[in-house]
CSV table of C-alpha atoms in Angstrom, one decimal:
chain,number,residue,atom,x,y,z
D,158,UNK,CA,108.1,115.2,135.4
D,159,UNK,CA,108.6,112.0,137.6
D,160,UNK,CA,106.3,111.3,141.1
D,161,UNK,CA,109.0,113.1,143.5
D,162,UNK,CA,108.0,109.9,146.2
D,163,UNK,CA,108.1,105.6,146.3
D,164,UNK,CA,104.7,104.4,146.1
D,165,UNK,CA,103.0,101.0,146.4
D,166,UNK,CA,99.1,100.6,144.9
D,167,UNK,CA,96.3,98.5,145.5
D,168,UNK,CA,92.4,98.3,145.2
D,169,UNK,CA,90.6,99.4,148.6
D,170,UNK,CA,87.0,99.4,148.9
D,171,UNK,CA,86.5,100.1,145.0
D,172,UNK,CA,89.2,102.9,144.4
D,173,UNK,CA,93.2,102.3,143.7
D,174,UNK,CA,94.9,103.3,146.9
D,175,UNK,CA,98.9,104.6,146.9
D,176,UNK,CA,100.9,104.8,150.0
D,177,UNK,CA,104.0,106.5,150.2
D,178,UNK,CA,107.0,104.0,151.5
D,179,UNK,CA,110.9,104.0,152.2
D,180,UNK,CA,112.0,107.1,153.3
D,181,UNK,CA,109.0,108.6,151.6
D,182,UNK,CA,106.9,107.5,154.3
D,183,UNK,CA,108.0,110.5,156.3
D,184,UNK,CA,108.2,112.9,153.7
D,185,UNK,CA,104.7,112.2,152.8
D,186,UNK,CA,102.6,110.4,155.4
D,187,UNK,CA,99.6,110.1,153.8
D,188,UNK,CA,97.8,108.2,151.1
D,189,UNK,CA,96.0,109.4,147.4
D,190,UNK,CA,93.1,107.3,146.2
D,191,UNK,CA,93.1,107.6,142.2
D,192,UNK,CA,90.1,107.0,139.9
D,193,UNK,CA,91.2,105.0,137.1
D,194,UNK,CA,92.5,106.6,134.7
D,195,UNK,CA,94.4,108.7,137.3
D,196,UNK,CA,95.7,105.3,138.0
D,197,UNK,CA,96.9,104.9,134.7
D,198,UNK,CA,98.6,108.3,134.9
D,199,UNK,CA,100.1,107.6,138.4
D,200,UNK,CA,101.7,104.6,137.0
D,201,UNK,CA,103.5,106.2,134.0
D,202,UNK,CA,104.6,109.0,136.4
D,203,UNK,CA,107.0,106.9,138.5
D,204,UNK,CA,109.7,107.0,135.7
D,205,UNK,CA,110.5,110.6,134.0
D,206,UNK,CA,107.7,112.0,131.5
D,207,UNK,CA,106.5,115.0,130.0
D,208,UNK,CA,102.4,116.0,129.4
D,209,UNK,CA,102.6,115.4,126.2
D,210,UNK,CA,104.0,111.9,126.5
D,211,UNK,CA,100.9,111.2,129.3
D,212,UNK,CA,98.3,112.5,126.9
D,213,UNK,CA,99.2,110.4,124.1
D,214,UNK,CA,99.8,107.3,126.3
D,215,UNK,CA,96.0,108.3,127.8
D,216,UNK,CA,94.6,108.8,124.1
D,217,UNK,CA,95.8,105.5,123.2
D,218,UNK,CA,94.7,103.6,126.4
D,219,UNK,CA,90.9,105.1,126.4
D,220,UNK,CA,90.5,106.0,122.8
D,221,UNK,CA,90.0,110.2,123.7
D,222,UNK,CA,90.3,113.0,121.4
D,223,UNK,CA,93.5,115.3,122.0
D,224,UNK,CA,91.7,118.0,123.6
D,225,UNK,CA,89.6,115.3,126.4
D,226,UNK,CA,92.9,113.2,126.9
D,227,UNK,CA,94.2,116.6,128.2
D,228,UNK,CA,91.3,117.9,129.9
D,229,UNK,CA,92.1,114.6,132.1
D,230,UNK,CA,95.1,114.8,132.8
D,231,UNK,CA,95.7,118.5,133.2
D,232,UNK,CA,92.7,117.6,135.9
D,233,UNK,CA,94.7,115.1,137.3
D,234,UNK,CA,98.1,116.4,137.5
D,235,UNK,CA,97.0,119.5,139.3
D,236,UNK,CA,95.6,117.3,141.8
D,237,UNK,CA,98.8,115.4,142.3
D,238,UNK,CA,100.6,118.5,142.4
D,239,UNK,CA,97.7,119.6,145.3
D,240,UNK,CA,99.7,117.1,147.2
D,241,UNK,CA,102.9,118.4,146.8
D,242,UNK,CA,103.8,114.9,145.0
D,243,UNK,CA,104.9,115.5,141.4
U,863,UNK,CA,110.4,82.5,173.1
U,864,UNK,CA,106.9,84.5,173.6
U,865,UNK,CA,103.8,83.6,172.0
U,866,UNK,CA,101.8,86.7,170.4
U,867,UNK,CA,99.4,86.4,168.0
U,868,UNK,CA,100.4,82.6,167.7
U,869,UNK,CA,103.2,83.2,166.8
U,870,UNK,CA,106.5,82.3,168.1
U,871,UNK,CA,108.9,85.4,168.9
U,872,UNK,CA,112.3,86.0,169.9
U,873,UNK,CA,113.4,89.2,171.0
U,874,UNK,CA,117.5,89.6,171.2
U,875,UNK,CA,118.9,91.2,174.2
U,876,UNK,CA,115.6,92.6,175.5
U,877,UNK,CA,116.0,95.4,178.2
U,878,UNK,CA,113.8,94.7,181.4
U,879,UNK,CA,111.0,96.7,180.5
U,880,UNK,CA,110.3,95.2,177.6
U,881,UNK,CA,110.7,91.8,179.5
U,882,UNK,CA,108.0,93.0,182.1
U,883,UNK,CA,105.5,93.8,178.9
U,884,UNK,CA,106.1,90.4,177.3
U,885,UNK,CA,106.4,88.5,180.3
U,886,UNK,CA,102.5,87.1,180.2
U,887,UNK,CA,103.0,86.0,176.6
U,888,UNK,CA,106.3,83.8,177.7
U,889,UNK,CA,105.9,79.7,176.3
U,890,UNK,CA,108.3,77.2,176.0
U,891,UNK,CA,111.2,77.7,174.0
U,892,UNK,CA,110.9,76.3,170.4
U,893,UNK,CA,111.6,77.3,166.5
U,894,UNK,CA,111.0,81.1,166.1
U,895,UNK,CA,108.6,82.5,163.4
U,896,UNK,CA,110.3,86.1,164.1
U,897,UNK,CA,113.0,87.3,165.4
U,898,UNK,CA,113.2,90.7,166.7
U,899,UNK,CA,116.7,92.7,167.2
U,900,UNK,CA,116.3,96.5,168.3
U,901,UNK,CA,119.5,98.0,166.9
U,902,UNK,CA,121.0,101.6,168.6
U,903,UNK,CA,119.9,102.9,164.7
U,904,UNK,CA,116.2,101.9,165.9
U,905,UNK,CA,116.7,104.1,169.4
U,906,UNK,CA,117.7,107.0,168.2
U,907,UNK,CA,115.0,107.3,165.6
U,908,UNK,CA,112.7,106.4,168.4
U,909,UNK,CA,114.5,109.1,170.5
U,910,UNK,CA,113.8,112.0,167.1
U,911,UNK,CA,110.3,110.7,166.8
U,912,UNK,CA,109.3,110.7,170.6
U,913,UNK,CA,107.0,113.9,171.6
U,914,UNK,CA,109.0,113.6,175.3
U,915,UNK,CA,112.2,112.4,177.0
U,916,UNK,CA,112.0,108.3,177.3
U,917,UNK,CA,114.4,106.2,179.1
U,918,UNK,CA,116.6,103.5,176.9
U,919,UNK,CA,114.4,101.1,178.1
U,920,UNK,CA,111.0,102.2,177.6
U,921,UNK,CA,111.9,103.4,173.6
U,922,UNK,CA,112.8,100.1,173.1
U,923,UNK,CA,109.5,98.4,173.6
U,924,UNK,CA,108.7,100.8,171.1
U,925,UNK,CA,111.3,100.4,168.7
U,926,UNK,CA,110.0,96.2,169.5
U,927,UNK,CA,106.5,97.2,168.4
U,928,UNK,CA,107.7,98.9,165.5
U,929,UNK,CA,109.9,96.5,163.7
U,930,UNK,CA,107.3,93.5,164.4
U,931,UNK,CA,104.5,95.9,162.8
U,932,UNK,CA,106.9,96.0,159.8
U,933,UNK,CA,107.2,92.0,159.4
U,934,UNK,CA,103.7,91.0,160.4
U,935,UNK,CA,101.9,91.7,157.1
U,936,UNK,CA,104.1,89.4,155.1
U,937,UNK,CA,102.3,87.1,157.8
U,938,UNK,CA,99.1,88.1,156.7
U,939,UNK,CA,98.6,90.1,160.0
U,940,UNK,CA,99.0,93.9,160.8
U,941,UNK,CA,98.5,96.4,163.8
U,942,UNK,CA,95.4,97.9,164.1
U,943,UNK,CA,95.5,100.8,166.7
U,944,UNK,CA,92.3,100.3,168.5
U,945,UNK,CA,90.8,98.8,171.8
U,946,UNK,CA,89.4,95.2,171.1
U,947,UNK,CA,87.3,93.2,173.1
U,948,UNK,CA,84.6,90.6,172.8
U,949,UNK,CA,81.2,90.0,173.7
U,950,UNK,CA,79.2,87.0,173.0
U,951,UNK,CA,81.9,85.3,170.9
U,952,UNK,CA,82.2,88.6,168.8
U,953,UNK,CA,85.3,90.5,168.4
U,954,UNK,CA,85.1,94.5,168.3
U,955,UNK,CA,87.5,97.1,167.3
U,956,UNK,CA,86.9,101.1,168.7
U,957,UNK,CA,88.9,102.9,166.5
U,958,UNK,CA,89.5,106.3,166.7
U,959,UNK,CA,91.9,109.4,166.3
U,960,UNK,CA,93.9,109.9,169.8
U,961,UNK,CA,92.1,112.3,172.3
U,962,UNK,CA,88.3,111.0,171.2
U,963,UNK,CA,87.9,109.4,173.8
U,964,UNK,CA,87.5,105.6,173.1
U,965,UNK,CA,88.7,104.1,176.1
U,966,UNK,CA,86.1,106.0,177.6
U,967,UNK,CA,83.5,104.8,175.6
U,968,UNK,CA,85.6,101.6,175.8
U,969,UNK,CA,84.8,102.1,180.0
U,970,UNK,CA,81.1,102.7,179.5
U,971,UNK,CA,80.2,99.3,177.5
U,972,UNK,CA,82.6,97.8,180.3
U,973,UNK,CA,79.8,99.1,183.1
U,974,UNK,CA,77.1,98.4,181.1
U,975,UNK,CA,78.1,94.5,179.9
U,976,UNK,CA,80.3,93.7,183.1
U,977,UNK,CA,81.4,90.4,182.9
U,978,UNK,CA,80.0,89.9,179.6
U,979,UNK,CA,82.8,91.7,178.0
U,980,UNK,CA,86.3,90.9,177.7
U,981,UNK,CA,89.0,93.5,176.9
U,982,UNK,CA,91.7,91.8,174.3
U,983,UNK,CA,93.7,94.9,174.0
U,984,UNK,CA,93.1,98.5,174.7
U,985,UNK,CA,95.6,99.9,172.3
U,986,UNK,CA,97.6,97.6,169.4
U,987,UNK,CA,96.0,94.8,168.9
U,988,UNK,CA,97.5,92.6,166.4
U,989,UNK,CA,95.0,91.4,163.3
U,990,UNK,CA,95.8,88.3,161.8
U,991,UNK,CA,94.5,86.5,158.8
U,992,UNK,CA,93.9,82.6,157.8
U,993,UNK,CA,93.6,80.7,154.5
U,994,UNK,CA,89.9,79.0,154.8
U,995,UNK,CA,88.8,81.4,158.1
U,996,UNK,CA,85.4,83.4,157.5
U,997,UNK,CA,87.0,86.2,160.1
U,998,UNK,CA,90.3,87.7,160.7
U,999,UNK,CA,91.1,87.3,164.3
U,1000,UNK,CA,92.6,90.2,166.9
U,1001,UNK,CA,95.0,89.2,169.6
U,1002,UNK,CA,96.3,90.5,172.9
U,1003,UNK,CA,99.5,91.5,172.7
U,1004,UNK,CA,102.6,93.2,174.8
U,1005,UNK,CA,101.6,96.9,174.0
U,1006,UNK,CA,98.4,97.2,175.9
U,1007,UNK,CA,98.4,101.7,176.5
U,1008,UNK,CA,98.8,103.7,179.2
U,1009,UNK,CA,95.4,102.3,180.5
U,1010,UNK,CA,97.1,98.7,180.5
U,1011,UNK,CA,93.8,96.7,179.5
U,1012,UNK,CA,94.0,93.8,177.9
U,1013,UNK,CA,94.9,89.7,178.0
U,1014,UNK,CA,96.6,87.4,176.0
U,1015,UNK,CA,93.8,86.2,174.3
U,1016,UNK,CA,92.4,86.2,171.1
U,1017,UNK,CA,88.6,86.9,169.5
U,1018,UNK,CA,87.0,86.5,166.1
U,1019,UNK,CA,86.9,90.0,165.0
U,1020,UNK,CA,83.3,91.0,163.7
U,1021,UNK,CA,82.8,94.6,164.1
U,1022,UNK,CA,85.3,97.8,163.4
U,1023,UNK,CA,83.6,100.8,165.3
U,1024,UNK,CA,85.1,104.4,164.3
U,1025,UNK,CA,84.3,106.1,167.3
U,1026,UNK,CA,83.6,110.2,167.0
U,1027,UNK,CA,82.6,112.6,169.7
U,1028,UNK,CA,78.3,113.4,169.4
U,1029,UNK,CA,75.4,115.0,170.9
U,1030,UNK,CA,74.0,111.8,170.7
U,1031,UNK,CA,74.5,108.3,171.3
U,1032,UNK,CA,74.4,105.8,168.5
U,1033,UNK,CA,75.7,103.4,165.7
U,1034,UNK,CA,75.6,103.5,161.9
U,1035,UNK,CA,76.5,101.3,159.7
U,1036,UNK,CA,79.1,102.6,157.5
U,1037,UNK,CA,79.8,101.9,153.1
U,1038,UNK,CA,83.2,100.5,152.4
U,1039,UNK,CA,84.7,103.3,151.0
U,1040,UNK,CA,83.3,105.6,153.8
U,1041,UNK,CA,84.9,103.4,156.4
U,1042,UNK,CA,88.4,102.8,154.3
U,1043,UNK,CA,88.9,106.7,154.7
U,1044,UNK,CA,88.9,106.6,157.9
U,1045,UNK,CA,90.8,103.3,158.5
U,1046,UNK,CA,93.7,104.5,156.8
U,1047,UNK,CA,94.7,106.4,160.0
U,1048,UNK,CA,94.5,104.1,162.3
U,1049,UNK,CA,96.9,100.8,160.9
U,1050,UNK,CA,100.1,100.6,160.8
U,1051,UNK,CA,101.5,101.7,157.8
U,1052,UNK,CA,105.0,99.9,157.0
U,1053,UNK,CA,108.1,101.7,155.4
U,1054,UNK,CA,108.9,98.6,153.6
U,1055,UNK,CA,107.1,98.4,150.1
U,1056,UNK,CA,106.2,94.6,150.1
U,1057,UNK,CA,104.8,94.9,153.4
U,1058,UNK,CA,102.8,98.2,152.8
U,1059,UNK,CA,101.2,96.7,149.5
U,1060,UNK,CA,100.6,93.5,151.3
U,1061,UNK,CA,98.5,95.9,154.1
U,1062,UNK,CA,97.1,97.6,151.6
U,1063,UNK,CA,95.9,93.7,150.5
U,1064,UNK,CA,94.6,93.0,154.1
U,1065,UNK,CA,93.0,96.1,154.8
U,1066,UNK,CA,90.3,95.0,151.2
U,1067,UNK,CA,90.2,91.8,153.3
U,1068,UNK,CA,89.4,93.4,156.4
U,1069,UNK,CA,86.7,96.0,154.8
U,1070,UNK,CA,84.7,92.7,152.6
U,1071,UNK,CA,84.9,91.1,156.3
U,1072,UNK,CA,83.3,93.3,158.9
U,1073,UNK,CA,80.7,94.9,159.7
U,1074,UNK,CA,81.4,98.4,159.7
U,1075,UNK,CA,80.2,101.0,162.0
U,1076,UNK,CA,79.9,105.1,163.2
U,1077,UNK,CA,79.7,105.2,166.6
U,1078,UNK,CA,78.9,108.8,167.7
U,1079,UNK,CA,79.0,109.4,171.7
U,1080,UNK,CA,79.4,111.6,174.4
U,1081,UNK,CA,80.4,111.2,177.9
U,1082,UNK,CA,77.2,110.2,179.7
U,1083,UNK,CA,77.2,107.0,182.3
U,1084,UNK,CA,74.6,105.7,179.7
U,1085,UNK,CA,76.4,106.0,176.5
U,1086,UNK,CA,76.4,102.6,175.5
U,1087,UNK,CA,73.1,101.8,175.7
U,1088,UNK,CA,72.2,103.0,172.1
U,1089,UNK,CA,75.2,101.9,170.0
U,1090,UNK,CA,75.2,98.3,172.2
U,1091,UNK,CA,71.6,97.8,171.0
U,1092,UNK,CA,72.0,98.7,167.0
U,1093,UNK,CA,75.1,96.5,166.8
U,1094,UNK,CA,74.4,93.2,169.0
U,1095,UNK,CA,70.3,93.5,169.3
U,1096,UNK,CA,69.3,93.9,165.4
């Protein structure tokens, strides 16, 4: 899976912020703000990836067991996909 | 060559309307810090994104408007759709989603403050940032709303007031993250990447640099009284 939009990131007022830009401005108008490790996740979803890959990379950033790493971002990937993005 | 937001701008070819809207902000001609060329590309996509017809003229003021708000945040500045205006040295942005009402509200501090406040800009101020400045300042510019308030000034901008419709009439001070939720809606967001990242940048800058505030209002003559005393009588 691969995030179907161009985003840019930053930090506003505590919380990572992506904005849509390019041409995916209009497709999607609005903004996500991302915890961190949904940050983490975000970032390793702009090139292609599968869940498994994002759980491992996630167990080796925060030092989870399997079954918490995917907890997270089974948590997080339905909200991205709440957002039509991924 | 026009001045706006202190910087120098060319427009190329610039249809009389657009001439008419600039023509306060005209200075002597010198180097330009932009350059601004509406393209027939620019039109038509102002023609698809226009609610109603337009003439030629008219959607290229907006197609002006749109391009600068593109390049300004490589200048550390950005559009911040709001009315501005100052009282007592302080600059003060009413922000809120179209149909609220805050050029009404905007109307009722007028009455109450008369010559005490000074409209900047009643609908796209520009926001500019400086290396070493404690505040960001707002500037008058070209693109003033159908009410057609504002100067060619500028004002230390102090205070961002999101303005929401209320049985009662008063100010709150907002959190950061309260008041980034609902500021997100009202800049200019840019298409191009380095520009949205850099007003992504600003907008941290903008929310460690005011003082942030809910104003809740309704219509009545006296609605300013309240929020006017919170914010410049504490």
């Amino acid at each position: 899976m691969k995030l179907k939009y161009e985003f840019v990131t930053n930090e506003v007022a505590g919380k990572t912020v992506a904005v849509a830009v390019g041409d995916s401005l209009e497709a999607f108008g609005g903004y996500i703000k991302l915890n961190e490790t949904g940050a983490f996740i975000f970032s390793l979803l702009k090139n292609e990836i599968s869940r498994e890959e994002i759980v491992n990379a996630v167990r080796g950033e925060y030092e989870v067991e399997k079954e918490r790493a995917e907890e997270k971002v089974d948590e997080f990937l339905a909200y991205l996909a709440s957002f039509g993005v991924i | 060559m026009y001045r706006i937001a202190e910087f120098n701008m060319d427009f190329k070819d610039m249809g009389g309307y657009l001439k008419k809207l600039c023509a306060p902000f005209e200075c002597e001609s010198g180097i330009a810090d932009i350059e601004i060329t509406v393209t027939p590309k620019d039109l038509e996509r102002e023609k698809e994104l226009a609610e109603n017809p337009h003439s030629r003229e008219y959607l290229e003021s907006v197609a002006a408007n749109r391009l600068l708000a593109e390049i300004l945040p490589q200048k550390d500045a950005f559009l911040l759709h709001s009315a501005v205006f100052e009282v007592g040295g302080e600059g003060v942005a009413f922000a809120a989603r179209s149909g609220t009402g805050k050029t009404t509200h905007l109307l009722r501090w007028q009455a109450l403050l008369g010559d005490k406040l000074t409209v900047i800009n009643g609908d796209k101020p520009f926001v500019r940032f400086f290396e070493g400045s404690e505040y960001p300042f707002a500037y008058g510019t070209p693109w003033k709303g159908k009410e057609n308030l504002g100067n060619t000034g500028k004002t230390p901008l102090k205070h961002i007031c999101f303005i929401e419709r209320g049985g009662e009439n008063k100010a709150e001070e907002l959190k950061k993250d309260e008041a980034a939720d609902l500021l997100f809606s009202q800049v200019y967001m840019p298409k191009n990447p380095q520009s949205a990242a850099k007003t992504l940048e600003l907008l941290e800058k903008l929310l460690n640099t005011c003082k942030l505030w809910k104003i809740t209002c309704n219509l009545d003559n006296d609605a300013a009284k309240n929020p006017y005393k919170t914010i410049f009588e504490r």
